[in-house]
mmCIF file of C-alpha atoms in Angstrom:
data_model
loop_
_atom_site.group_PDB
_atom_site.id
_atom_site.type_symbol
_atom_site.label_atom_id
_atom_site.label_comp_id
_atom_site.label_asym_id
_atom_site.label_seq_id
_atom_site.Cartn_x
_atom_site.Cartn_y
_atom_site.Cartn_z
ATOM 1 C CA UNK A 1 126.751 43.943 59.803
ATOM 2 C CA UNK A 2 123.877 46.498 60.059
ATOM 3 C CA UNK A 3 123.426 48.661 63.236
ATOM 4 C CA UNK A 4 120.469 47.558 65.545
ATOM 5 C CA UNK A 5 117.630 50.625 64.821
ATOM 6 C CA UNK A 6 118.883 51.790 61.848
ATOM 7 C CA UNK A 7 118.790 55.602 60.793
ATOM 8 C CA UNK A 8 117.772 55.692 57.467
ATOM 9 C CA UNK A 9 120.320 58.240 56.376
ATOM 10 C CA UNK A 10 118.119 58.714 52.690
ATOM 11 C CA UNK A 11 114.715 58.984 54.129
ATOM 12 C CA UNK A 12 113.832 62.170 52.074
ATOM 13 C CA UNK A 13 115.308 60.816 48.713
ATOM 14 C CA UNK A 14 113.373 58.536 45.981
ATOM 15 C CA UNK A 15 113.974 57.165 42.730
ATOM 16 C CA UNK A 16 111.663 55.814 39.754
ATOM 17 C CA UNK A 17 112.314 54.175 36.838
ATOM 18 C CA UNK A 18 112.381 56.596 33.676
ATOM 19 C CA UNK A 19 113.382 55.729 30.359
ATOM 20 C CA UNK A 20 115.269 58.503 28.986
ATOM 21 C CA UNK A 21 116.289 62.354 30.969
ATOM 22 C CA UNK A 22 114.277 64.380 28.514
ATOM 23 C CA UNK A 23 112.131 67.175 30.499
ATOM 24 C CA UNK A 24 108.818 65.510 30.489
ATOM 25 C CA UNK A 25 109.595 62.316 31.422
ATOM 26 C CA UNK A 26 111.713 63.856 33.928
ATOM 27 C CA UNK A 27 108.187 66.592 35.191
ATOM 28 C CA UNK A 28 105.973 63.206 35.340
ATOM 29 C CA UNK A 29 108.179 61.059 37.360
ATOM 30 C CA UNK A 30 108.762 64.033 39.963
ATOM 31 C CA UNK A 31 105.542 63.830 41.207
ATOM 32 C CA UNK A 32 105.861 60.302 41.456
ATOM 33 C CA UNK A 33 108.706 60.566 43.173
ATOM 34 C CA UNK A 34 107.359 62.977 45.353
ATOM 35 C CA UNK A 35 104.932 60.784 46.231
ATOM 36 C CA UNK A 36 107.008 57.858 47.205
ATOM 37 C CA UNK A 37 109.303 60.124 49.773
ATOM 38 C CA UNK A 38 105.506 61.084 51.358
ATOM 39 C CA UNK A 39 104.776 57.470 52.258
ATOM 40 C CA UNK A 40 108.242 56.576 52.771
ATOM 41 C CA UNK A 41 108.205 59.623 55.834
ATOM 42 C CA UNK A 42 104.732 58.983 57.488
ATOM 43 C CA UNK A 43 104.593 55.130 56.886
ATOM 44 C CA UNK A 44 101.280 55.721 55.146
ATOM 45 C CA UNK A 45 100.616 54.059 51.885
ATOM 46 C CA UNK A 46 97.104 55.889 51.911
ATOM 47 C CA UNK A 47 99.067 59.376 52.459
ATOM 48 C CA UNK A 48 98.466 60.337 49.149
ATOM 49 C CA UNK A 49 95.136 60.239 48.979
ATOM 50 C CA UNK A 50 94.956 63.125 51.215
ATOM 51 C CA UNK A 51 93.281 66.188 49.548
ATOM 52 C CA UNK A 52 95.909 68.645 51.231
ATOM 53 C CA UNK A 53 98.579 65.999 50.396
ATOM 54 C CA UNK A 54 97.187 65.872 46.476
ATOM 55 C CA UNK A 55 97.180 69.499 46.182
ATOM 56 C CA UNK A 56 101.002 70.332 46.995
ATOM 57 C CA UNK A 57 101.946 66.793 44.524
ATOM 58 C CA UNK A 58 101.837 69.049 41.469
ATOM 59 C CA UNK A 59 104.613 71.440 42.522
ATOM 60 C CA UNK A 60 107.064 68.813 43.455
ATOM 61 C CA UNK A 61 109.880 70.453 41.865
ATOM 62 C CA UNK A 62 109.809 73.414 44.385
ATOM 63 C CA UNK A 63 110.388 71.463 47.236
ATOM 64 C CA UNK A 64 112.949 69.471 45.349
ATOM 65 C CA UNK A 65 116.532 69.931 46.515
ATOM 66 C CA UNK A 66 118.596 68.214 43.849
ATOM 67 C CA UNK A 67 118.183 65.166 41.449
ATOM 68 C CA UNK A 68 120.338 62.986 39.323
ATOM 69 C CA UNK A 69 120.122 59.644 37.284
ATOM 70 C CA UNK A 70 121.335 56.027 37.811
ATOM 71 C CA UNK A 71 122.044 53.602 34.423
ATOM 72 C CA UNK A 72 120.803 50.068 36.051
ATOM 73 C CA UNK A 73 122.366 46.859 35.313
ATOM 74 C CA UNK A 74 121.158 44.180 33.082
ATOM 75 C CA UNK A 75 119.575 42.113 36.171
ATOM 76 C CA UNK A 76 117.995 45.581 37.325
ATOM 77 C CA UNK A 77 116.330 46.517 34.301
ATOM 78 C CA UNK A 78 114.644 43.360 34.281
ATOM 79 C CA UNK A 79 113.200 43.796 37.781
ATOM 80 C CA UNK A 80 112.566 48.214 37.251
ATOM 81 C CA UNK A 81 111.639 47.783 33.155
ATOM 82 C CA UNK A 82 113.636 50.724 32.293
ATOM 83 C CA UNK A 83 117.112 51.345 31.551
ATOM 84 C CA UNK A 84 117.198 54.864 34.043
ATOM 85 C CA UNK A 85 116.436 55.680 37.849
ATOM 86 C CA UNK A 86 115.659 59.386 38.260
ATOM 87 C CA UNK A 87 117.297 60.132 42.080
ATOM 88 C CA UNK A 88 115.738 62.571 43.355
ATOM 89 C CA UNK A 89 115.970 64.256 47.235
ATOM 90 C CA UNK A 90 113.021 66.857 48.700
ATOM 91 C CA UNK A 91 113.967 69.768 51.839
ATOM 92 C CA UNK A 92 113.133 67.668 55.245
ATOM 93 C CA UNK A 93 111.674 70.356 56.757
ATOM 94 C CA UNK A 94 108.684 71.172 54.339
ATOM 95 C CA UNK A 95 108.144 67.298 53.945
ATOM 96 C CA UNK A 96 107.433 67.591 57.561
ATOM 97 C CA UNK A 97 105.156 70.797 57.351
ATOM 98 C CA UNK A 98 103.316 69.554 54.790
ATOM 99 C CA UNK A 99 102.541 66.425 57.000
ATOM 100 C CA UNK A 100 101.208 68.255 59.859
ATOM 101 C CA UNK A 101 99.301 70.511 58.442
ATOM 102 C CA UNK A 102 97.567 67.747 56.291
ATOM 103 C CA UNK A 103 97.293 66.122 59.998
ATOM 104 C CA UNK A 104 99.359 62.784 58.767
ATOM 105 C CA UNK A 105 101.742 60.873 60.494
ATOM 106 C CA UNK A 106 105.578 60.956 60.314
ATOM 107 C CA UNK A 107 108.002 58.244 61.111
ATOM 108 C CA UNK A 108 111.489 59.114 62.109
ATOM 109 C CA UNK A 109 114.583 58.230 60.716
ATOM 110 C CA UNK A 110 115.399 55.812 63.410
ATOM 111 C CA UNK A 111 113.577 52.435 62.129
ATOM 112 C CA UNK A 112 113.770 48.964 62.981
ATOM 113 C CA UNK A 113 116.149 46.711 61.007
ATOM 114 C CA UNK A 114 114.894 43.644 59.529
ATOM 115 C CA UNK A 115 116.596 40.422 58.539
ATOM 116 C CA UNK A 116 114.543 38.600 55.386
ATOM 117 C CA UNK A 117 114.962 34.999 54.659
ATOM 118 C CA UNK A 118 112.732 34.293 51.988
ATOM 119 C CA UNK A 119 112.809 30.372 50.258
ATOM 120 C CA UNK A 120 111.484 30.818 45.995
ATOM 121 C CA UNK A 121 110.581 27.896 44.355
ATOM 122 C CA UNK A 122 111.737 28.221 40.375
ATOM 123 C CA UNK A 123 111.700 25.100 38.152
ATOM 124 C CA UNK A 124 111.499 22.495 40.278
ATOM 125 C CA UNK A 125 113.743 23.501 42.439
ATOM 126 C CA UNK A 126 114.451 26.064 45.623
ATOM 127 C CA UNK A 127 116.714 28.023 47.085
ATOM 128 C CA UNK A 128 117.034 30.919 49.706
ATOM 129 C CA UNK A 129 117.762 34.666 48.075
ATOM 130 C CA UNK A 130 120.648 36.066 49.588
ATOM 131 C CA UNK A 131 122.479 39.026 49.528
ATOM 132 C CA UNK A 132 123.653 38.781 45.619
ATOM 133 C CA UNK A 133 122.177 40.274 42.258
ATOM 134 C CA UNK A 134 119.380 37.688 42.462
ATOM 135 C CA UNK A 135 116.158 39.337 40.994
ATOM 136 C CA UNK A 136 114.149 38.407 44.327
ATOM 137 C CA UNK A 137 116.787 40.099 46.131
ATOM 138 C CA UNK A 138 116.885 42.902 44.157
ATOM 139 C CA UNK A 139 112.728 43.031 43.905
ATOM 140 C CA UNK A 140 113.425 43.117 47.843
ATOM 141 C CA UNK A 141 115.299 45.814 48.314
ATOM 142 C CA UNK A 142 113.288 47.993 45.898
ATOM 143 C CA UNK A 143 110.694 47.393 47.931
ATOM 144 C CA UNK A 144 111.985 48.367 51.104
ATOM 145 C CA UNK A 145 113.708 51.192 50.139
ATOM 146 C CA UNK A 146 110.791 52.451 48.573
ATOM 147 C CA UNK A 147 109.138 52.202 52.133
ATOM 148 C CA UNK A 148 112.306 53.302 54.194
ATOM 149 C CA UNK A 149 113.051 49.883 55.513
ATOM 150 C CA UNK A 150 116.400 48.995 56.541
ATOM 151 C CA UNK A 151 116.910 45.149 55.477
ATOM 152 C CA UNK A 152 119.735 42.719 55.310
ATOM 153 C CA UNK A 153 119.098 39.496 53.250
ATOM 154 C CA UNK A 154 121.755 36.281 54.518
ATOM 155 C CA UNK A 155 124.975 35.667 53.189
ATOM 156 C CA UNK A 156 124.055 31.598 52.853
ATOM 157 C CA UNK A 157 127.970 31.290 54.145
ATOM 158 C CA UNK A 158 128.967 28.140 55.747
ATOM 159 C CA UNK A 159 127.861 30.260 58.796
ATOM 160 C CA UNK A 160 124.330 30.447 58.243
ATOM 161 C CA UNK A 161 123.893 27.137 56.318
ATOM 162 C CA UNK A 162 124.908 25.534 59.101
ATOM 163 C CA UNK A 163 122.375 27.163 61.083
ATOM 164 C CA UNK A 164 119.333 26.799 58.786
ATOM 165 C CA UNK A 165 118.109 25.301 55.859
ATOM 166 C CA UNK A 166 116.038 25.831 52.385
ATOM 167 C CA UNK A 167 113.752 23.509 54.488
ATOM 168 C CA UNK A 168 113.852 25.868 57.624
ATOM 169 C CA UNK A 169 113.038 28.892 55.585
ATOM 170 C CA UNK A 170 110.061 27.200 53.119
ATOM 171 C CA UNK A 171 108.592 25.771 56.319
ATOM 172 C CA UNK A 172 109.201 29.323 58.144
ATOM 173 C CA UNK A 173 109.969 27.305 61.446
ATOM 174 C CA UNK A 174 111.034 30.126 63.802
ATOM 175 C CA UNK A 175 113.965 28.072 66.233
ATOM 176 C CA UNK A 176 116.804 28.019 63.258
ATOM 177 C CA UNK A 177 116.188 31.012 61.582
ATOM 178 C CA UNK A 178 116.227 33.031 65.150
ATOM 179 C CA UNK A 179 119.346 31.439 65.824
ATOM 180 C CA UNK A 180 120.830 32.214 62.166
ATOM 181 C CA UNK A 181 119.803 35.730 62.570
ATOM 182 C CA UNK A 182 121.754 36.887 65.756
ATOM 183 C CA UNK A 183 125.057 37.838 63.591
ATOM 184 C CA UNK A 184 122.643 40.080 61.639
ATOM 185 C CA UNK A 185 121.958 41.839 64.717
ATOM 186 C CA UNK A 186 118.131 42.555 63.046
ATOM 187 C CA UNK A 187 115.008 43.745 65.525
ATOM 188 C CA UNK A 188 112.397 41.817 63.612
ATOM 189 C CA UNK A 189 112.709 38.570 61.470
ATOM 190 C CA UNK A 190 110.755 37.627 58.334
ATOM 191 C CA UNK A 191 110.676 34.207 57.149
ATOM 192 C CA UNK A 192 108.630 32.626 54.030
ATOM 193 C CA UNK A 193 108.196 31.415 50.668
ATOM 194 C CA UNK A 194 107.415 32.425 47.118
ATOM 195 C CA UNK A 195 106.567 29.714 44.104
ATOM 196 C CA UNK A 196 104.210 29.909 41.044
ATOM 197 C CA UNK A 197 101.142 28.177 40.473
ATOM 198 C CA UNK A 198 98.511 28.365 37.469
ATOM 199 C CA UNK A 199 100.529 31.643 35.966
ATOM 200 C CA UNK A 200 100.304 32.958 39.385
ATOM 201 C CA UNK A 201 103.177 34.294 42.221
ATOM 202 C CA UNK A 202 102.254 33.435 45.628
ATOM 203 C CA UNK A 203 103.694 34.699 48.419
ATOM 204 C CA UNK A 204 103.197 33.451 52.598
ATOM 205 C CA UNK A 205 105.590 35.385 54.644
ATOM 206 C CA UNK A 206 105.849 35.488 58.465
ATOM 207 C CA UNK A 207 106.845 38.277 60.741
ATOM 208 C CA UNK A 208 108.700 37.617 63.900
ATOM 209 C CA UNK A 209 108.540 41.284 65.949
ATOM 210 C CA UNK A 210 110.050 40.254 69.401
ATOM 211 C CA UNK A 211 108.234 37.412 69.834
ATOM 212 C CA UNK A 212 105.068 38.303 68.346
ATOM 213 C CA UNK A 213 104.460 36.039 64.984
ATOM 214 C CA UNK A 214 102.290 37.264 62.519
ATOM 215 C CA UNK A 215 101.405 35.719 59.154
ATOM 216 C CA UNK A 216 100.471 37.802 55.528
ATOM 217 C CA UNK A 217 100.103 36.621 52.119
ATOM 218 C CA UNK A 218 99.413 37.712 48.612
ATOM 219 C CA UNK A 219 99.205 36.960 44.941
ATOM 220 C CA UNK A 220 100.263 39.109 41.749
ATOM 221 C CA UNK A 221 100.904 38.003 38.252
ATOM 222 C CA UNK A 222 104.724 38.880 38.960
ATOM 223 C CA UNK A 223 107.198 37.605 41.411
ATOM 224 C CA UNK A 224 107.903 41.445 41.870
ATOM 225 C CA UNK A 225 104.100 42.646 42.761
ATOM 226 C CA UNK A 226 104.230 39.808 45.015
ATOM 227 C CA UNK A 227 107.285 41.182 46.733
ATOM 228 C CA UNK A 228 105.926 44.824 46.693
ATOM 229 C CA UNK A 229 102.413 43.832 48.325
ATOM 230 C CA UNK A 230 104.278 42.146 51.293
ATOM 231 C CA UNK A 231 106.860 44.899 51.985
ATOM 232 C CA UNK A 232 104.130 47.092 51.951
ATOM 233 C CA UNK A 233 102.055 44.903 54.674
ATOM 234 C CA UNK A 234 105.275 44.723 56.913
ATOM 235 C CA UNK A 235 105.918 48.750 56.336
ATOM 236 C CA UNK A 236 102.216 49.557 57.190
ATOM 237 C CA UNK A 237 102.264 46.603 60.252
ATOM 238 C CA UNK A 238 105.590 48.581 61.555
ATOM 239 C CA UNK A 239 103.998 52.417 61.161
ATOM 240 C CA UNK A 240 101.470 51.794 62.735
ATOM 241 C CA UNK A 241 103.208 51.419 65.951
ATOM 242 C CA UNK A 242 105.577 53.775 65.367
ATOM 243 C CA UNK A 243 104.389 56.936 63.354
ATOM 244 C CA UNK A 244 102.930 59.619 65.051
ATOM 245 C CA UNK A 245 100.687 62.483 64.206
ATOM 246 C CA UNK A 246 102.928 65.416 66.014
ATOM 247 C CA UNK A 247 100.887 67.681 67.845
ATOM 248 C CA UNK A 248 100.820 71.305 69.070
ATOM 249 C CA UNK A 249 101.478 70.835 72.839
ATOM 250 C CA UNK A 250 105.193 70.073 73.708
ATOM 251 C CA UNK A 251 105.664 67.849 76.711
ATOM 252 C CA UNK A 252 108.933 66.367 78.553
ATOM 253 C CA UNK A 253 109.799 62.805 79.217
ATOM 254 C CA UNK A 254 112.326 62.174 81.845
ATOM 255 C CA UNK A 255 114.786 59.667 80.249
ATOM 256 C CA UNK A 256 117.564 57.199 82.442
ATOM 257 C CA UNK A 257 120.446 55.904 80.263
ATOM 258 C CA UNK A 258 122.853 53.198 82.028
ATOM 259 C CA UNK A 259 126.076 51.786 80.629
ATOM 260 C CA UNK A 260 126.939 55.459 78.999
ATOM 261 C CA UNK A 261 130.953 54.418 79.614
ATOM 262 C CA UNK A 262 132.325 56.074 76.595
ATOM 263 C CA UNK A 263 131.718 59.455 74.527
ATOM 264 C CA UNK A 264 130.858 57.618 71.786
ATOM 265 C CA UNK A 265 127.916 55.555 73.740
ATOM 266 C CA UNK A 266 126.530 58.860 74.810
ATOM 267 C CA UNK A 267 126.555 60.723 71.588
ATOM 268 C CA UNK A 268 125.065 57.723 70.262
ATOM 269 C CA UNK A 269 121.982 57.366 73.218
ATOM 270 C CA UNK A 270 121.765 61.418 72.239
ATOM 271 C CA UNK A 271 121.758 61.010 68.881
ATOM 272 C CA UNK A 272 119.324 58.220 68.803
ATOM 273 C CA UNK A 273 116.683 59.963 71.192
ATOM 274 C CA UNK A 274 117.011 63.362 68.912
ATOM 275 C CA UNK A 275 116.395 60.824 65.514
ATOM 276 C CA UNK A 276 112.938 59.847 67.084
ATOM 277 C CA UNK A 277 110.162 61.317 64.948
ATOM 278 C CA UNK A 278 108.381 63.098 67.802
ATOM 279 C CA UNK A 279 111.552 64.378 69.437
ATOM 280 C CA UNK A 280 111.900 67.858 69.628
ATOM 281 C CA UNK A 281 114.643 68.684 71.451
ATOM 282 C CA UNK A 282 116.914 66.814 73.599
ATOM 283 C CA UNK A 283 119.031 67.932 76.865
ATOM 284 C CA UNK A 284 120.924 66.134 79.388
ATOM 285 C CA UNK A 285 119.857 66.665 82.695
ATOM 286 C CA UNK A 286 122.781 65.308 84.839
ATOM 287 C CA UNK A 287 125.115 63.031 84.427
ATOM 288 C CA UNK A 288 126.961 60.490 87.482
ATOM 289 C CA UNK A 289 129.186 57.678 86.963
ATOM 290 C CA UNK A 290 128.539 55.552 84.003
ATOM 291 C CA UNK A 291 124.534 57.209 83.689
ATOM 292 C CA UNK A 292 123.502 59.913 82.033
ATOM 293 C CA UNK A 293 119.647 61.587 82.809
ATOM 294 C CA UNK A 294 118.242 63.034 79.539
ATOM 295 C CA UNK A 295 115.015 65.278 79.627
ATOM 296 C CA UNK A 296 113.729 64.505 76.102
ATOM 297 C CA UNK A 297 110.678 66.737 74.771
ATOM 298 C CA UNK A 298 108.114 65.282 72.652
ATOM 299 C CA UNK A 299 105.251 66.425 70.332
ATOM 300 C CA UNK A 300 103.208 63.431 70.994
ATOM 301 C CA UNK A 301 102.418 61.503 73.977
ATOM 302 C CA UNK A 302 104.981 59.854 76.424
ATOM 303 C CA UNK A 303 104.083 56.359 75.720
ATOM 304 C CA UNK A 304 104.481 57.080 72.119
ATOM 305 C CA UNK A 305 108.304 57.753 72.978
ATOM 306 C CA UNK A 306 108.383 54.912 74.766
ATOM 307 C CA UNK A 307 106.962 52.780 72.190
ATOM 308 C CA UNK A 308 109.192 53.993 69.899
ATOM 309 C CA UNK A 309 112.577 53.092 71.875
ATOM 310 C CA UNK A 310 110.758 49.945 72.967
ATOM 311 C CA UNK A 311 111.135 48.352 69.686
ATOM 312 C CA UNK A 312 114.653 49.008 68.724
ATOM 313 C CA UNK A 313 117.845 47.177 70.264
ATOM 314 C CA UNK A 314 119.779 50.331 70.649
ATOM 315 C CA UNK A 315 117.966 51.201 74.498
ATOM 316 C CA UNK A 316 116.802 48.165 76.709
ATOM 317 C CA UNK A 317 114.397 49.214 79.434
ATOM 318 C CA UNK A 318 115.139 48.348 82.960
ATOM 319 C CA UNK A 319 112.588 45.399 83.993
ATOM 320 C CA UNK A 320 112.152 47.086 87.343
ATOM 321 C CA UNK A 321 111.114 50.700 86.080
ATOM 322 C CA UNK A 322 107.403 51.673 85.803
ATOM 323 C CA UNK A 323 107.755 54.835 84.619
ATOM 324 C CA UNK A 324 107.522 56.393 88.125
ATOM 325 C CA UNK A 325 107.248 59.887 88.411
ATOM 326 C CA UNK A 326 107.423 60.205 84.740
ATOM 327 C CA UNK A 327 111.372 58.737 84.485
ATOM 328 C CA UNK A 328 111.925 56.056 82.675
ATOM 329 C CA UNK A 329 115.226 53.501 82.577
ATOM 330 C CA UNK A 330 116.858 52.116 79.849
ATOM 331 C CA UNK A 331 120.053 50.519 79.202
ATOM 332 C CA UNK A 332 122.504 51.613 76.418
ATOM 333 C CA UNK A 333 123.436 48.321 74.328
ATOM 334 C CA UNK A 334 126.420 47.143 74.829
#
């Protein structure tokens, strides 16, 4: 099962379909590439359309570290329309110089992980996509890894059909699927449905971010477009609270970690705190008993560190702390 606030160990590698490794295909799809590990770092789809952003797209290759190719499976080509994936993976730390200068927004590696239960309507009849070669599924994934998304589609076990229905999901009724979604150990939940009407793929999904509901739809020609338009409005609707544009000034944020009672739960609080996107450096500041006092600095503001833990599982903040004396509490999951 996926960790709670996933690190998205890829982040700086892409892929696009190609349909044969000759040189030019391989120059044209760089940039393209190039482009997709832009918006996949700051969480903005409009990134590109930055004039610093559009100037550096041409000379993708030099900030290219290595590249390869994948052959895709039958089901695959069907969803990517080509028989190739160019792989490739760009330097880290000019993806994130190139941000700031161009005054953009960068979202770290540590990212919220989703758990998608999605009900399609084919032929008179409907199912839920689950984690199997399914062309959904794999329309799904493709579209979250081409935003960075960490996702986990059901098994549709015994477990979880026990727990919820096609019905459930189609209707997107919230108490079930909740329930079902607690072994997937996932910080948001989308639930919703795709069928065909009049030539046409229509999609109405529904995002559950702890508690907050909120509902997006779209229509495309394809079942795929479909999928793409409403990972991209989840992506965008998860940025936006948790990108930042790094600044200049360097500040420190006073961070209290309980329930540190092993190494590995406080190389994992470290690690997580040094993942966020505006972290610059992390140091502990004393340590007593099972707590550990961290003094994190940021290049944004505190509440945008805040933010940023607040919507992950992996810290829990203490309901009586207020941030007093700029400390704040959390708790390390258990």
């Amino acid at each position: 099962m996926p960790a709670q606030s996933e690190r998205v160990a890829d982040l700086y590698s892409a892929s696009w379909p190609v349909e044969n490794q000759s040189t030019g295909v391989r120059q044209n799809a760089m940039q393209n590439v190039f482009a997709e590990v832009l918006v996949r770092v700051s969480g903005n789809k409009a990134v590109v359309n930055n004039s610093q952003i559009q100037a550096v797209l041409s000379d993708a290759q030099n900030y290219m570290r290595q590249y390869s190719y994948k052959r895709l499976s039958a089901e695959e080509q069907m969803v990517y329309e080509r028989p190739l994936l160019l792989v490739a993976t760009f330097d880290s730390q000019a993806i994130h110089r190139i941000l700031k200068e161009a005054q953009q927004p960068i979202w770290s590696e540590n990212r919220p992980a989703g758990s998608f239960w999605i009900a399609v309507e084919e032929d008179g009849q409907r199912r839920v996509v689950s984690e199997s070669r399914d062309q959904v599924a794999i329309a799904i994934k493709r579209a979250a890894a081409r935003r960075g998304l960490p996702i986990v589609m059901p098994l549709m076990d015994l477990e979880d059909k026990s727990e919820v229905s096609v019905g459930d999901v189609w209707g997107r009724f919230t108490g079930p699927i909740k329930r079902a979604s607690e072994r997937y150990n996932a910080d948001y939940v989308v639930a919703g449905q795709l069928s065909q009407s009049g030539g046409q793929w229509m999609g109405r999904w529904s995002l559950d971010l702890g508690g907050n509901v909120e509902n997006i739809s779209s229509t495309a020609s394809s079942k795929q477009q479909v999928v793409a338009d409403l990972i991209d409005q989840i992506a965008d609707k998860l940025a936006a609270r948790l990108s930042v544009v790094l600044s200049d000034q360097v500040l420190a944020v006073e961070i209290f970690v309980e329930n540190i009672n092993t190494l590995d739960a406080y190389a994992g609080a470290r690690r997580y705190l040094d993942g966020l996107g505006m972290t610059q450096s992390v140091r502990v500041l004393q340590v007593k008993d099972s707590a550990v006092l961290f003094e994190v600095k940021v290049q944004s503001s505190p509440q945008s560190l805040i933010d940023a833990i607040n919507i992950g599982n992996n810290l829990r903040r203490i309901p009586t702390d207020q941030g007093l004396g700029g400390r704040y509490s959390f708790r390390w999951r258990d």
